[in-house]
Amino acid sequence: MAYISFQNVVKRFGDNVVLDHIQLDIEKGNLVTLLGPSGCGKSTLLRCLAGLEQVTEGTIILDGQDVTHVPASQRNIGMVFQQYSLFPNMTVEQNIGFGLKMQKMPKDEIADHVRRAVELVELKGKENQYPASLSGGQQQRVALARSIVTHPKVLLLDEPLSAIDAKLRKALQTRIREIHQELGLTTVFVTHDQDEAMVMSDVIELFHDGRIEQSGSPVSVYTNPVSTFAASFIGSYNQIPGGQFAALTGDAFDDACTVAIRPETITLTRRCPKNPDAYTLKGTVLGSTPRGNVLRYSIQVGQVKFHVDALFRSFHIFDPGETLYLSIPKHDCLCISDKEVHANAV
């Protein structure tokens, strides 16, 4: 039996259906990411699990217990929000130990638990400082330590890193993942950032309009999108109507399908390549955009614009107006039919 189970969960706010018959099982010890755009229902599902929102219909099971109507204070769940919500008049040590104090744990035991939590989030030496003297990243670590020090059944993280700068965010992603693995703590993480989901997750649950669009490991969700929404949200796929792609390649593709191709699977060359396992198309460079260590080119091929990602190497940059050849491996051309996904969701 799954450690956490959402069984036909519906949440409505008036006439607005935010969660539409969610069926989701989470195994003990996994780090599961609820991924999707704003307003898709991911944070609402997290709040329903925490007991901060009541479901309209359905059942939530946690560790074999029906917690659908159990008060939040009795669910033994730790939660970290985007806002740190630290007590400004308490030190780091006092903030972390607050929950244990409310449980009336003996002082020496509180001190021992807090010490270990401080070491886990790498804040040794900051115990007697107040939140105002800490950086945003340090405050977030305090909030994380406060949530795990009580040894909750589940740790919930609601976009906790979205207000932190990029470099520190990557460091905290790694540390949260390490803490999860060290403690074996079942963790549910909410984000709208696909890169963050890819780095941190055992399982990704991709949300769209109150439903789960796709579920699976980061690799499977990235390489095998089940819908045009999934292909657009994860991986920035080129999406070409089947009929148009058939006209470009000369191969038969169903008009009802969309051909999805990841930008990094396409190779650009000035000379025409000879590869029977790839489609070779001739196009013109429209422009390029730096994206970290990758340069994203826009290439016009007939009536279709392709996005192609190439490593950003100064000695090998193509100029606007240049004529190039695109080599697209046939096995990387995925045919997607949204009709199948929508039929399965009904």
JSON list of C-alpha atoms in Angstrom, two decimals, residues 130-242:
[
{"chain": "A", "resi": 130, "resn": "TYR", "atom": "CA", "xyz": [18.47, 36.48, 14.91]},
{"chain": "A", "resi": 131, "resn": "PRO", "atom": "CA", "xyz": [16.70, 36.15, 11.51]},
{"chain": "A", "resi": 132, "resn": "ALA", "atom": "CA", "xyz": [17.31, 39.80, 10.60]},
{"chain": "A", "resi": 133, "resn": "SER", "atom": "CA", "xyz": [21.07, 39.19, 10.56]},
{"chain": "A", "resi": 134, "resn": "LEU", "atom": "CA", "xyz": [20.83, 36.19, 8.24]},
{"chain": "A", "resi": 135, "resn": "SER", "atom": "CA", "xyz": [20.80, 36.05, 4.45]},
{"chain": "A", "resi": 136, "resn": "GLY", "atom": "CA", "xyz": [17.74, 34.75, 2.61]},
{"chain": "A", "resi": 137, "resn": "GLY", "atom": "CA", "xyz": [19.39, 31.41, 2.03]},
{"chain": "A", "resi": 138, "resn": "GLN", "atom": "CA", "xyz": [20.31, 31.07, 5.70]},
{"chain": "A", "resi": 139, "resn": "GLN", "atom": "CA", "xyz": [16.77, 31.93, 6.76]},
{"chain": "A", "resi": 140, "resn": "GLN", "atom": "CA", "xyz": [15.45, 29.26, 4.44]},
{"chain": "A", "resi": 141, "resn": "ARG", "atom": "CA", "xyz": [17.82, 26.74, 6.03]},
{"chain": "A", "resi": 142, "resn": "VAL", "atom": "CA", "xyz": [16.45, 27.67, 9.46]},
{"chain": "A", "resi": 143, "resn": "ALA", "atom": "CA", "xyz": [12.91, 27.10, 8.19]},
{"chain": "A", "resi": 144, "resn": "LEU", "atom": "CA", "xyz": [13.97, 23.73, 6.78]},
{"chain": "A", "resi": 145, "resn": "ALA", "atom": "CA", "xyz": [15.67, 22.72, 10.05]},
{"chain": "A", "resi": 146, "resn": "ARG", "atom": "CA", "xyz": [12.57, 23.74, 12.02]},
{"chain": "A", "resi": 147, "resn": "SER", "atom": "CA", "xyz": [10.44, 21.47, 9.81]},
{"chain": "A", "resi": 148, "resn": "ILE", "atom": "CA", "xyz": [12.65, 18.37, 10.01]},
{"chain": "A", "resi": 149, "resn": "VAL", "atom": "CA", "xyz": [13.67, 18.59, 13.68]},
{"chain": "A", "resi": 150, "resn": "THR", "atom": "CA", "xyz": [10.31, 17.17, 14.80]},
{"chain": "A", "resi": 151, "resn": "HIS", "atom": "CA", "xyz": [10.83, 14.04, 12.64]},
{"chain": "A", "resi": 152, "resn": "PRO", "atom": "CA", "xyz": [7.61, 14.46, 10.65]},
{"chain": "A", "resi": 153, "resn": "LYS", "atom": "CA", "xyz": [5.99, 11.66, 8.64]},
{"chain": "A", "resi": 154, "resn": "VAL", "atom": "CA", "xyz": [6.20, 13.85, 5.54]},
{"chain": "A", "resi": 155, "resn": "LEU", "atom": "CA", "xyz": [8.10, 17.01, 4.60]},
{"chain": "A", "resi": 156, "resn": "LEU", "atom": "CA", "xyz": [6.21, 19.42, 2.33]},
{"chain": "A", "resi": 157, "resn": "LEU", "atom": "CA", "xyz": [8.09, 22.14, 0.43]},
{"chain": "A", "resi": 158, "resn": "ASP", "atom": "CA", "xyz": [5.98, 24.80, -1.33]},
{"chain": "A", "resi": 159, "resn": "GLU", "atom": "CA", "xyz": [8.28, 26.64, -3.78]},
{"chain": "A", "resi": 160, "resn": "PRO", "atom": "CA", "xyz": [10.75, 27.33, -0.95]},
{"chain": "A", "resi": 161, "resn": "LEU", "atom": "CA", "xyz": [13.60, 28.50, -3.21]},
{"chain": "A", "resi": 162, "resn": "SER", "atom": "CA", "xyz": [11.80, 30.83, -5.62]},
{"chain": "A", "resi": 163, "resn": "ALA", "atom": "CA", "xyz": [12.90, 34.02, -3.82]},
{"chain": "A", "resi": 164, "resn": "ILE", "atom": "CA", "xyz": [16.60, 33.06, -3.70]},
{"chain": "A", "resi": 165, "resn": "ASP", "atom": "CA", "xyz": [19.26, 34.02, -6.25]},
{"chain": "A", "resi": 166, "resn": "ALA", "atom": "CA", "xyz": [20.22, 31.46, -8.90]},
{"chain": "A", "resi": 167, "resn": "LYS", "atom": "CA", "xyz": [23.62, 30.36, -7.54]},
{"chain": "A", "resi": 168, "resn": "LEU", "atom": "CA", "xyz": [22.41, 29.87, -3.97]},
{"chain": "A", "resi": 169, "resn": "ARG", "atom": "CA", "xyz": [19.25, 28.21, -5.26]},
{"chain": "A", "resi": 170, "resn": "LYS", "atom": "CA", "xyz": [21.28, 25.50, -6.98]},
{"chain": "A", "resi": 171, "resn": "ALA", "atom": "CA", "xyz": [23.32, 24.92, -3.81]},
{"chain": "A", "resi": 172, "resn": "LEU", "atom": "CA", "xyz": [20.15, 24.59, -1.71]},
{"chain": "A", "resi": 173, "resn": "GLN", "atom": "CA", "xyz": [18.57, 22.22, -4.26]},
{"chain": "A", "resi": 174, "resn": "THR", "atom": "CA", "xyz": [21.56, 19.95, -3.82]},
{"chain": "A", "resi": 175, "resn": "ARG", "atom": "CA", "xyz": [21.51, 20.22, -0.03]},
{"chain": "A", "resi": 176, "resn": "ILE", "atom": "CA", "xyz": [17.77, 19.51, 0.23]},
{"chain": "A", "resi": 177, "resn": "ARG", "atom": "CA", "xyz": [18.26, 16.44, -1.94]},
{"chain": "A", "resi": 178, "resn": "GLU", "atom": "CA", "xyz": [21.15, 15.29, 0.26]},
{"chain": "A", "resi": 179, "resn": "ILE", "atom": "CA", "xyz": [19.14, 15.81, 3.46]},
{"chain": "A", "resi": 180, "resn": "HIS", "atom": "CA", "xyz": [16.24, 13.88, 1.97]},
{"chain": "A", "resi": 181, "resn": "GLN", "atom": "CA", "xyz": [18.55, 10.97, 1.18]},
{"chain": "A", "resi": 182, "resn": "GLU", "atom": "CA", "xyz": [20.29, 11.09, 4.57]},
{"chain": "A", "resi": 183, "resn": "LEU", "atom": "CA", "xyz": [17.02, 11.02, 6.51]},
{"chain": "A", "resi": 184, "resn": "GLY", "atom": "CA", "xyz": [15.01, 8.83, 4.13]},
{"chain": "A", "resi": 185, "resn": "LEU", "atom": "CA", "xyz": [12.21, 11.34, 4.64]},
{"chain": "A", "resi": 186, "resn": "THR", "atom": "CA", "xyz": [9.17, 11.17, 2.35]},
{"chain": "A", "resi": 187, "resn": "THR", "atom": "CA", "xyz": [9.14, 14.60, 0.69]},
{"chain": "A", "resi": 188, "resn": "VAL", "atom": "CA", "xyz": [6.67, 16.39, -1.56]},
{"chain": "A", "resi": 189, "resn": "PHE", "atom": "CA", "xyz": [8.11, 19.40, -3.37]},
{"chain": "A", "resi": 190, "resn": "VAL", "atom": "CA", "xyz": [6.14, 22.02, -5.34]},
{"chain": "A", "resi": 191, "resn": "THR", "atom": "CA", "xyz": [7.74, 24.07, -8.12]},
{"chain": "A", "resi": 192, "resn": "HIS", "atom": "CA", "xyz": [7.03, 25.62, -11.51]},
{"chain": "A", "resi": 193, "resn": "ASP", "atom": "CA", "xyz": [10.70, 25.26, -12.52]},
{"chain": "A", "resi": 194, "resn": "GLN", "atom": "CA", "xyz": [11.33, 22.20, -14.75]},
{"chain": "A", "resi": 195, "resn": "ASP", "atom": "CA", "xyz": [15.11, 22.32, -14.16]},
{"chain": "A", "resi": 196, "resn": "GLU", "atom": "CA", "xyz": [14.57, 22.25, -10.40]},
{"chain": "A", "resi": 197, "resn": "ALA", "atom": "CA", "xyz": [12.20, 19.30, -10.76]},
{"chain": "A", "resi": 198, "resn": "MET", "atom": "CA", "xyz": [14.71, 17.40, -12.91]},
{"chain": "A", "resi": 199, "resn": "VAL", "atom": "CA", "xyz": [17.53, 17.90, -10.40]},
{"chain": "A", "resi": 200, "resn": "MET", "atom": "CA", "xyz": [15.65, 17.04, -7.22]},
{"chain": "A", "resi": 201, "resn": "SER", "atom": "CA", "xyz": [13.01, 14.41, -7.93]},
{"chain": "A", "resi": 202, "resn": "ASP", "atom": "CA", "xyz": [12.60, 10.68, -7.74]},
{"chain": "A", "resi": 203, "resn": "VAL", "atom": "CA", "xyz": [9.19, 11.14, -9.37]},
{"chain": "A", "resi": 204, "resn": "ILE", "atom": "CA", "xyz": [7.65, 14.11, -11.20]},
{"chain": "A", "resi": 205, "resn": "GLU", "atom": "CA", "xyz": [3.89, 14.68, -11.25]},
{"chain": "A", "resi": 206, "resn": "LEU", "atom": "CA", "xyz": [3.15, 17.18, -14.02]},
{"chain": "A", "resi": 207, "resn": "PHE", "atom": "CA", "xyz": [-0.04, 19.16, -13.34]},
{"chain": "A", "resi": 208, "resn": "HIS", "atom": "CA", "xyz": [-2.23, 20.85, -15.93]},
{"chain": "A", "resi": 209, "resn": "ASP", "atom": "CA", "xyz": [-5.62, 22.48, -15.24]},
{"chain": "A", "resi": 210, "resn": "GLY", "atom": "CA", "xyz": [-6.23, 20.60, -12.00]},
{"chain": "A", "resi": 211, "resn": "ARG", "atom": "CA", "xyz": [-5.27, 17.18, -13.39]},
{"chain": "A", "resi": 212, "resn": "ILE", "atom": "CA", "xyz": [-2.09, 15.12, -13.48]},
{"chain": "A", "resi": 213, "resn": "GLU", "atom": "CA", "xyz": [-0.97, 15.26, -17.10]},
{"chain": "A", "resi": 214, "resn": "GLN", "atom": "CA", "xyz": [1.99, 12.91, -16.73]},
{"chain": "A", "resi": 215, "resn": "SER", "atom": "CA", "xyz": [3.76, 10.96, -14.02]},
{"chain": "A", "resi": 216, "resn": "GLY", "atom": "CA", "xyz": [7.17, 9.30, -13.97]},
{"chain": "A", "resi": 217, "resn": "SER", "atom": "CA", "xyz": [10.89, 9.60, -13.33]},
{"chain": "A", "resi": 218, "resn": "PRO", "atom": "CA", "xyz": [12.60, 12.82, -14.48]},
{"chain": "A", "resi": 219, "resn": "VAL", "atom": "CA", "xyz": [14.20, 10.97, -17.41]},
{"chain": "A", "resi": 220, "resn": "SER", "atom": "CA", "xyz": [10.96, 9.35, -18.59]},
{"chain": "A", "resi": 221, "resn": "VAL", "atom": "CA", "xyz": [8.94, 12.56, -18.31]},
{"chain": "A", "resi": 222, "resn": "TYR", "atom": "CA", "xyz": [11.64, 14.51, -20.15]},
{"chain": "A", "resi": 223, "resn": "THR", "atom": "CA", "xyz": [12.25, 12.04, -22.97]},
{"chain": "A", "resi": 224, "resn": "ASN", "atom": "CA", "xyz": [8.70, 10.74, -23.48]},
{"chain": "A", "resi": 225, "resn": "PRO", "atom": "CA", "xyz": [6.13, 13.56, -23.12]},
{"chain": "A", "resi": 226, "resn": "VAL", "atom": "CA", "xyz": [2.59, 12.22, -23.45]},
{"chain": "A", "resi": 227, "resn": "SER", "atom": "CA", "xyz": [0.99, 15.45, -24.68]},
{"chain": "A", "resi": 228, "resn": "THR", "atom": "CA", "xyz": [1.78, 18.72, -26.42]},
{"chain": "A", "resi": 229, "resn": "PHE", "atom": "CA", "xyz": [1.46, 20.46, -23.04]},
{"chain": "A", "resi": 230, "resn": "ALA", "atom": "CA", "xyz": [4.05, 18.14, -21.49]},
{"chain": "A", "resi": 231, "resn": "ALA", "atom": "CA", "xyz": [6.34, 18.63, -24.49]},
{"chain": "A", "resi": 232, "resn": "SER", "atom": "CA", "xyz": [6.06, 22.42, -24.22]},
{"chain": "A", "resi": 233, "resn": "PHE", "atom": "CA", "xyz": [6.52, 22.55, -20.44]},
{"chain": "A", "resi": 234, "resn": "ILE", "atom": "CA", "xyz": [9.36, 20.04, -20.09]},
{"chain": "A", "resi": 235, "resn": "GLY", "atom": "CA", "xyz": [12.20, 20.09, -22.59]},
{"chain": "A", "resi": 236, "resn": "SER", "atom": "CA", "xyz": [11.08, 23.00, -24.81]},
{"chain": "A", "resi": 237, "resn": "TYR", "atom": "CA", "xyz": [10.34, 20.60, -27.65]},
{"chain": "A", "resi": 238, "resn": "ASN", "atom": "CA", "xyz": [9.95, 21.74, -31.24]},
{"chain": "A", "resi": 239, "resn": "GLN", "atom": "CA", "xyz": [6.37, 20.82, -32.09]},
{"chain": "A", "resi": 240, "resn": "ILE", "atom": "CA", "xyz": [5.43, 20.41, -35.76]},
{"chain": "A", "resi": 241, "resn": "PRO", "atom": "CA", "xyz": [2.08, 19.19, -37.14]},
{"chain": "A", "resi": 242, "resn": "GLY", "atom": "CA", "xyz": [2.48, 15.69, -38.58]}
]
